[in-house]
CSV table of C-alpha atoms in Angstrom, one decimal:
chain,number,residue,atom,x,y,z
G,10,UNK,CA,56.1,114.7,77.0
G,11,UNK,CA,55.2,118.3,77.2
G,12,UNK,CA,52.4,120.6,78.3
G,13,UNK,CA,49.3,121.8,76.4
G,14,UNK,CA,46.6,124.2,77.0
G,15,UNK,CA,44.2,121.8,78.7
G,16,UNK,CA,46.2,119.0,80.3
G,17,UNK,CA,49.7,119.7,81.2
G,18,UNK,CA,50.8,116.5,79.7
G,19,UNK,CA,48.1,114.3,78.4
G,20,UNK,CA,45.7,115.8,75.8
G,21,UNK,CA,42.4,114.3,74.7
G,22,UNK,CA,43.0,113.4,71.1
G,23,UNK,CA,40.0,115.2,69.6
G,24,UNK,CA,41.2,118.4,71.1
G,25,UNK,CA,44.4,118.1,69.1
G,26,UNK,CA,43.1,116.8,65.8
G,27,UNK,CA,39.9,115.0,64.7
G,28,UNK,CA,42.1,113.0,62.3
G,29,UNK,CA,43.2,110.8,65.2
G,30,UNK,CA,40.3,108.4,64.5
G,31,UNK,CA,42.2,107.1,61.4
G,32,UNK,CA,45.3,104.9,61.3
G,33,UNK,CA,46.3,101.4,62.2
G,34,UNK,CA,47.0,100.1,65.7
G,35,UNK,CA,50.4,99.9,67.0
G,36,UNK,CA,50.9,96.1,67.3
G,37,UNK,CA,53.2,97.4,64.6
G,38,UNK,CA,53.2,101.1,65.4
G,39,UNK,CA,52.1,103.2,62.4
G,40,UNK,CA,51.1,106.7,61.4
G,41,UNK,CA,47.6,107.4,60.0
G,42,UNK,CA,47.5,106.5,56.3
G,43,UNK,CA,47.6,110.1,55.2
G,44,UNK,CA,50.6,110.7,57.3
G,45,UNK,CA,52.9,107.9,56.2
G,46,UNK,CA,56.5,109.1,56.7
G,47,UNK,CA,58.8,109.5,53.7
G,48,UNK,CA,61.0,106.5,53.1
G,49,UNK,CA,64.3,107.2,54.8
G,50,UNK,CA,67.8,106.6,53.3
G,51,UNK,CA,69.4,103.4,54.5
G,52,UNK,CA,71.8,105.3,56.8
G,53,UNK,CA,68.9,107.3,58.4
G,54,UNK,CA,67.8,106.7,62.0
G,55,UNK,CA,65.1,104.0,62.5
G,56,UNK,CA,61.5,105.1,61.9
G,57,UNK,CA,59.4,106.1,64.9
G,58,UNK,CA,57.1,103.1,64.2
G,59,UNK,CA,60.1,100.7,64.4
G,60,UNK,CA,61.4,102.4,67.6
G,61,UNK,CA,58.0,102.3,69.4
G,62,UNK,CA,57.4,98.6,68.4
G,63,UNK,CA,60.8,97.6,69.6
G,64,UNK,CA,60.4,99.4,72.9
G,65,UNK,CA,57.0,97.9,73.5
G,66,UNK,CA,58.3,94.4,72.8
G,67,UNK,CA,61.5,94.8,74.9
G,68,UNK,CA,60.3,97.0,77.8
G,69,UNK,CA,56.5,97.3,77.9
G,70,UNK,CA,55.1,93.8,77.0
G,71,UNK,CA,52.0,94.7,79.0
G,72,UNK,CA,51.2,97.2,76.3
G,73,UNK,CA,51.1,94.6,73.5
G,74,UNK,CA,47.5,94.6,72.2
G,75,UNK,CA,46.8,98.1,73.5
G,76,UNK,CA,45.5,100.4,70.8
G,77,UNK,CA,48.4,102.9,70.5
G,78,UNK,CA,48.9,105.0,67.4
G,79,UNK,CA,51.4,107.6,66.2
G,80,UNK,CA,50.5,111.1,65.1
G,81,UNK,CA,52.6,113.9,63.8
G,82,UNK,CA,52.5,117.4,65.3
G,83,UNK,CA,54.4,120.6,64.9
G,84,UNK,CA,56.0,122.7,67.7
G,85,UNK,CA,59.0,124.9,68.3
G,86,UNK,CA,59.3,123.7,71.9
G,87,UNK,CA,58.0,120.1,72.1
G,88,UNK,CA,59.0,116.9,70.3
G,89,UNK,CA,57.0,114.1,71.9
G,90,UNK,CA,53.7,114.0,73.7
G,91,UNK,CA,51.0,111.5,74.8
G,92,UNK,CA,47.3,111.7,74.3
G,93,UNK,CA,44.1,109.6,74.3
G,94,UNK,CA,40.9,109.6,72.4
G,95,UNK,CA,38.3,111.8,74.1
G,96,UNK,CA,35.6,110.4,71.8
G,97,UNK,CA,36.2,106.8,72.8
G,98,UNK,CA,36.5,107.9,76.5
G,99,UNK,CA,33.0,109.5,76.3
G,100,UNK,CA,31.5,106.7,74.3
G,101,UNK,CA,32.8,104.1,76.8
G,102,UNK,CA,34.4,101.9,74.1
G,103,UNK,CA,37.9,100.5,74.0
G,104,UNK,CA,40.4,103.3,74.6
G,105,UNK,CA,42.9,104.5,72.0
G,106,UNK,CA,46.2,106.2,72.9
G,107,UNK,CA,48.5,108.3,70.8
G,108,UNK,CA,52.2,109.0,70.9
G,109,UNK,CA,52.6,112.4,69.2
G,110,UNK,CA,55.8,112.9,67.2
G,111,UNK,CA,57.4,116.2,66.0
G,112,UNK,CA,59.4,115.0,63.0
G,113,UNK,CA,61.8,117.9,63.4
G,114,UNK,CA,63.8,115.8,65.9
G,115,UNK,CA,65.5,114.3,62.9
G,116,UNK,CA,66.6,117.5,61.1
G,117,UNK,CA,67.7,118.9,64.5
G,118,UNK,CA,69.9,116.0,65.2
G,119,UNK,CA,68.3,114.4,68.3
G,120,UNK,CA,70.4,111.3,69.3
G,121,UNK,CA,68.6,108.0,68.5
G,122,UNK,CA,69.4,106.7,72.0
G,123,UNK,CA,67.8,109.8,73.4
G,124,UNK,CA,64.7,109.4,71.2
G,125,UNK,CA,64.4,105.7,72.3
G,126,UNK,CA,64.5,106.9,75.9
G,127,UNK,CA,61.9,109.7,75.5
G,128,UNK,CA,59.6,107.3,73.7
G,129,UNK,CA,59.9,104.9,76.7
G,130,UNK,CA,58.9,107.9,78.8
G,131,UNK,CA,55.8,108.4,76.7
G,132,UNK,CA,55.0,104.7,76.8
G,133,UNK,CA,55.3,104.9,80.6
G,134,UNK,CA,52.5,107.5,80.5
G,135,UNK,CA,50.4,105.2,78.3
G,136,UNK,CA,51.0,102.4,80.8
G,137,UNK,CA,49.7,104.6,83.6
G,138,UNK,CA,46.7,105.7,81.6
G,139,UNK,CA,45.7,102.1,80.9
G,140,UNK,CA,45.5,101.1,84.6
G,141,UNK,CA,42.5,101.5,86.7
G,142,UNK,CA,39.1,102.8,85.8
G,143,UNK,CA,38.9,105.2,82.9
G,144,UNK,CA,37.1,107.8,85.0
G,145,UNK,CA,40.4,108.5,86.7
G,146,UNK,CA,41.5,110.2,83.5
G,147,UNK,CA,39.4,113.2,84.6
G,148,UNK,CA,42.0,113.7,87.3
G,149,UNK,CA,44.5,114.7,84.7
G,150,UNK,CA,42.8,118.1,84.5
G,151,UNK,CA,44.5,118.8,87.8
G,152,UNK,CA,47.8,118.7,86.0
G,153,UNK,CA,47.4,122.4,85.3
G,154,UNK,CA,49.3,122.7,88.6
G,155,UNK,CA,53.0,123.1,88.0
G,156,UNK,CA,53.9,120.8,90.9
G,157,UNK,CA,51.5,118.1,89.7
G,158,UNK,CA,52.8,118.4,86.2
G,159,UNK,CA,56.4,118.0,87.3
G,160,UNK,CA,55.6,115.0,89.5
G,161,UNK,CA,53.6,113.3,86.7
G,162,UNK,CA,56.5,113.8,84.2
G,163,UNK,CA,59.3,112.9,86.6
G,164,UNK,CA,57.4,109.7,87.6
G,165,UNK,CA,57.4,108.7,83.9
G,166,UNK,CA,61.2,109.5,83.8
G,167,UNK,CA,61.7,107.2,86.8
G,168,UNK,CA,59.9,104.4,84.9
G,169,UNK,CA,62.1,104.9,81.9
G,170,UNK,CA,65.3,104.9,84.0
G,171,UNK,CA,64.2,101.7,85.8
G,172,UNK,CA,63.9,100.1,82.3
G,173,UNK,CA,67.5,100.9,81.5
G,174,UNK,CA,66.9,104.1,79.5
G,175,UNK,CA,68.7,106.4,81.9
G,176,UNK,CA,71.7,106.9,79.7
G,177,UNK,CA,69.5,107.7,76.7
G,178,UNK,CA,67.3,110.1,78.8
G,179,UNK,CA,70.5,112.0,79.8
G,180,UNK,CA,71.4,112.3,76.1
G,181,UNK,CA,68.0,113.5,75.2
G,182,UNK,CA,67.8,116.2,77.9
G,183,UNK,CA,71.3,117.4,77.0
G,184,UNK,CA,70.2,117.8,73.4
G,185,UNK,CA,66.8,119.2,74.3
G,186,UNK,CA,68.3,122.1,76.4
G,187,UNK,CA,69.9,123.3,73.2
G,188,UNK,CA,66.8,122.9,71.0
G,189,UNK,CA,64.1,124.8,72.9
G,190,UNK,CA,63.6,128.6,73.2
G,191,UNK,CA,65.6,130.1,76.1
G,192,UNK,CA,62.4,131.1,77.9
G,193,UNK,CA,61.2,127.4,78.0
G,194,UNK,CA,64.4,126.1,79.5
G,195,UNK,CA,63.5,126.7,83.2
G,196,UNK,CA,60.2,124.8,82.6
G,197,UNK,CA,62.0,121.8,81.1
G,198,UNK,CA,64.4,121.7,84.0
G,199,UNK,CA,61.5,121.9,86.5
G,200,UNK,CA,59.3,119.3,84.9
G,201,UNK,CA,61.9,116.6,84.0
G,202,UNK,CA,65.0,115.1,85.5
G,203,UNK,CA,68.2,116.8,84.4
G,204,UNK,CA,71.3,114.8,83.4
G,205,UNK,CA,72.7,115.5,86.9
G,206,UNK,CA,69.6,114.2,88.6
G,207,UNK,CA,69.6,111.1,86.4
G,208,UNK,CA,73.2,110.4,87.3
G,209,UNK,CA,72.4,110.7,91.0
G,210,UNK,CA,69.3,108.5,90.6
G,211,UNK,CA,71.3,105.8,88.8
G,212,UNK,CA,74.0,105.8,91.4
G,213,UNK,CA,71.5,105.6,94.3
G,214,UNK,CA,69.5,102.8,92.7
G,215,UNK,CA,72.7,100.8,92.0
G,216,UNK,CA,73.2,100.7,95.7
G,217,UNK,CA,69.6,100.5,96.8
G,218,UNK,CA,67.3,99.0,94.1
G,219,UNK,CA,64.3,99.3,96.4
G,220,UNK,CA,64.5,103.1,96.0
G,221,UNK,CA,62.5,102.8,92.8
G,222,UNK,CA,59.3,101.8,94.6
G,223,UNK,CA,59.9,104.5,97.2
G,224,UNK,CA,60.4,107.2,94.6
G,225,UNK,CA,57.3,106.2,92.7
G,226,UNK,CA,55.4,107.2,95.8
G,227,UNK,CA,57.7,110.1,96.7
G,228,UNK,CA,58.9,111.5,93.4
G,229,UNK,CA,62.1,113.5,93.7
G,230,UNK,CA,61.5,117.1,92.7
G,231,UNK,CA,65.1,118.3,93.1
G,232,UNK,CA,68.6,117.0,93.1
G,233,UNK,CA,68.6,117.5,96.9
G,234,UNK,CA,65.5,115.2,97.1
G,235,UNK,CA,67.5,112.5,95.4
G,236,UNK,CA,70.5,112.9,97.7
G,237,UNK,CA,68.4,113.1,100.8
G,238,UNK,CA,67.5,109.3,100.7
G,239,UNK,CA,71.0,108.0,100.0
C-alpha cells in the first residue's frame, strides 16, 4: 500500500472517488459494474477478484463477510492501496473497505506470487481497520508522519510474512524497485521491508516463532533492528 495526500496509507474512499458506493461485496471480490475487467486470455494471470477471494479464504477467514470491494486507480508510483468509505464512517452504518488496484501491474510484468503477497499486505490493513471502535480510524490522520507511516506499513508486511507470503513479498519488492521512479525508491525502502530484511525476518522467526508477537509491538524499522533481537 502506498501514500496519499491525506492519509499516508489509508484513504477515505469518497476522497478518492465518489463511485466507490457502487459494486458488489467481496464475498466473491468484484469490481464495480462499470469497471468489470476485460476477459483475460486463458494463459493470463488470475484476476484480482480471484486472487483476493482465494487469499481471504486461505489466510484471512476472519474477513469473510466483511464488505470489501475492488476499485481501479491509476498511478506511476503505486500499484495497490487500501481505503474505506468515509460516507459510511460518518453515517455510522456498516463499514465498507476497498482494495485499490492499478491494472498496470499486468503489463509491467509483476510476478503473480508477488501480487498475491502484496494483496495479503493490503488485507492485513483491512483486518486492522475492522478491529476496535471505528472512531480509531481518525488516528490514521497521524500517518502523515514518516515514522508512523513506515511502522504502519511494515506491520502489515509482518502479518503477510507470518501467513507465508514472505517469498512473494520479496519477489514483489524486487520487481517494484525497478518499476517506480528513481526519486520514489528511497521512500519505498523506508516504508516497507526490503528483500534483505524479509530474509532476515524469516530466518529469525524460523528459530524463534515468538518473535512475531514481539515485532508486532516493536516493529523493526531497519535491518539492524531485525538482527538486534536474534
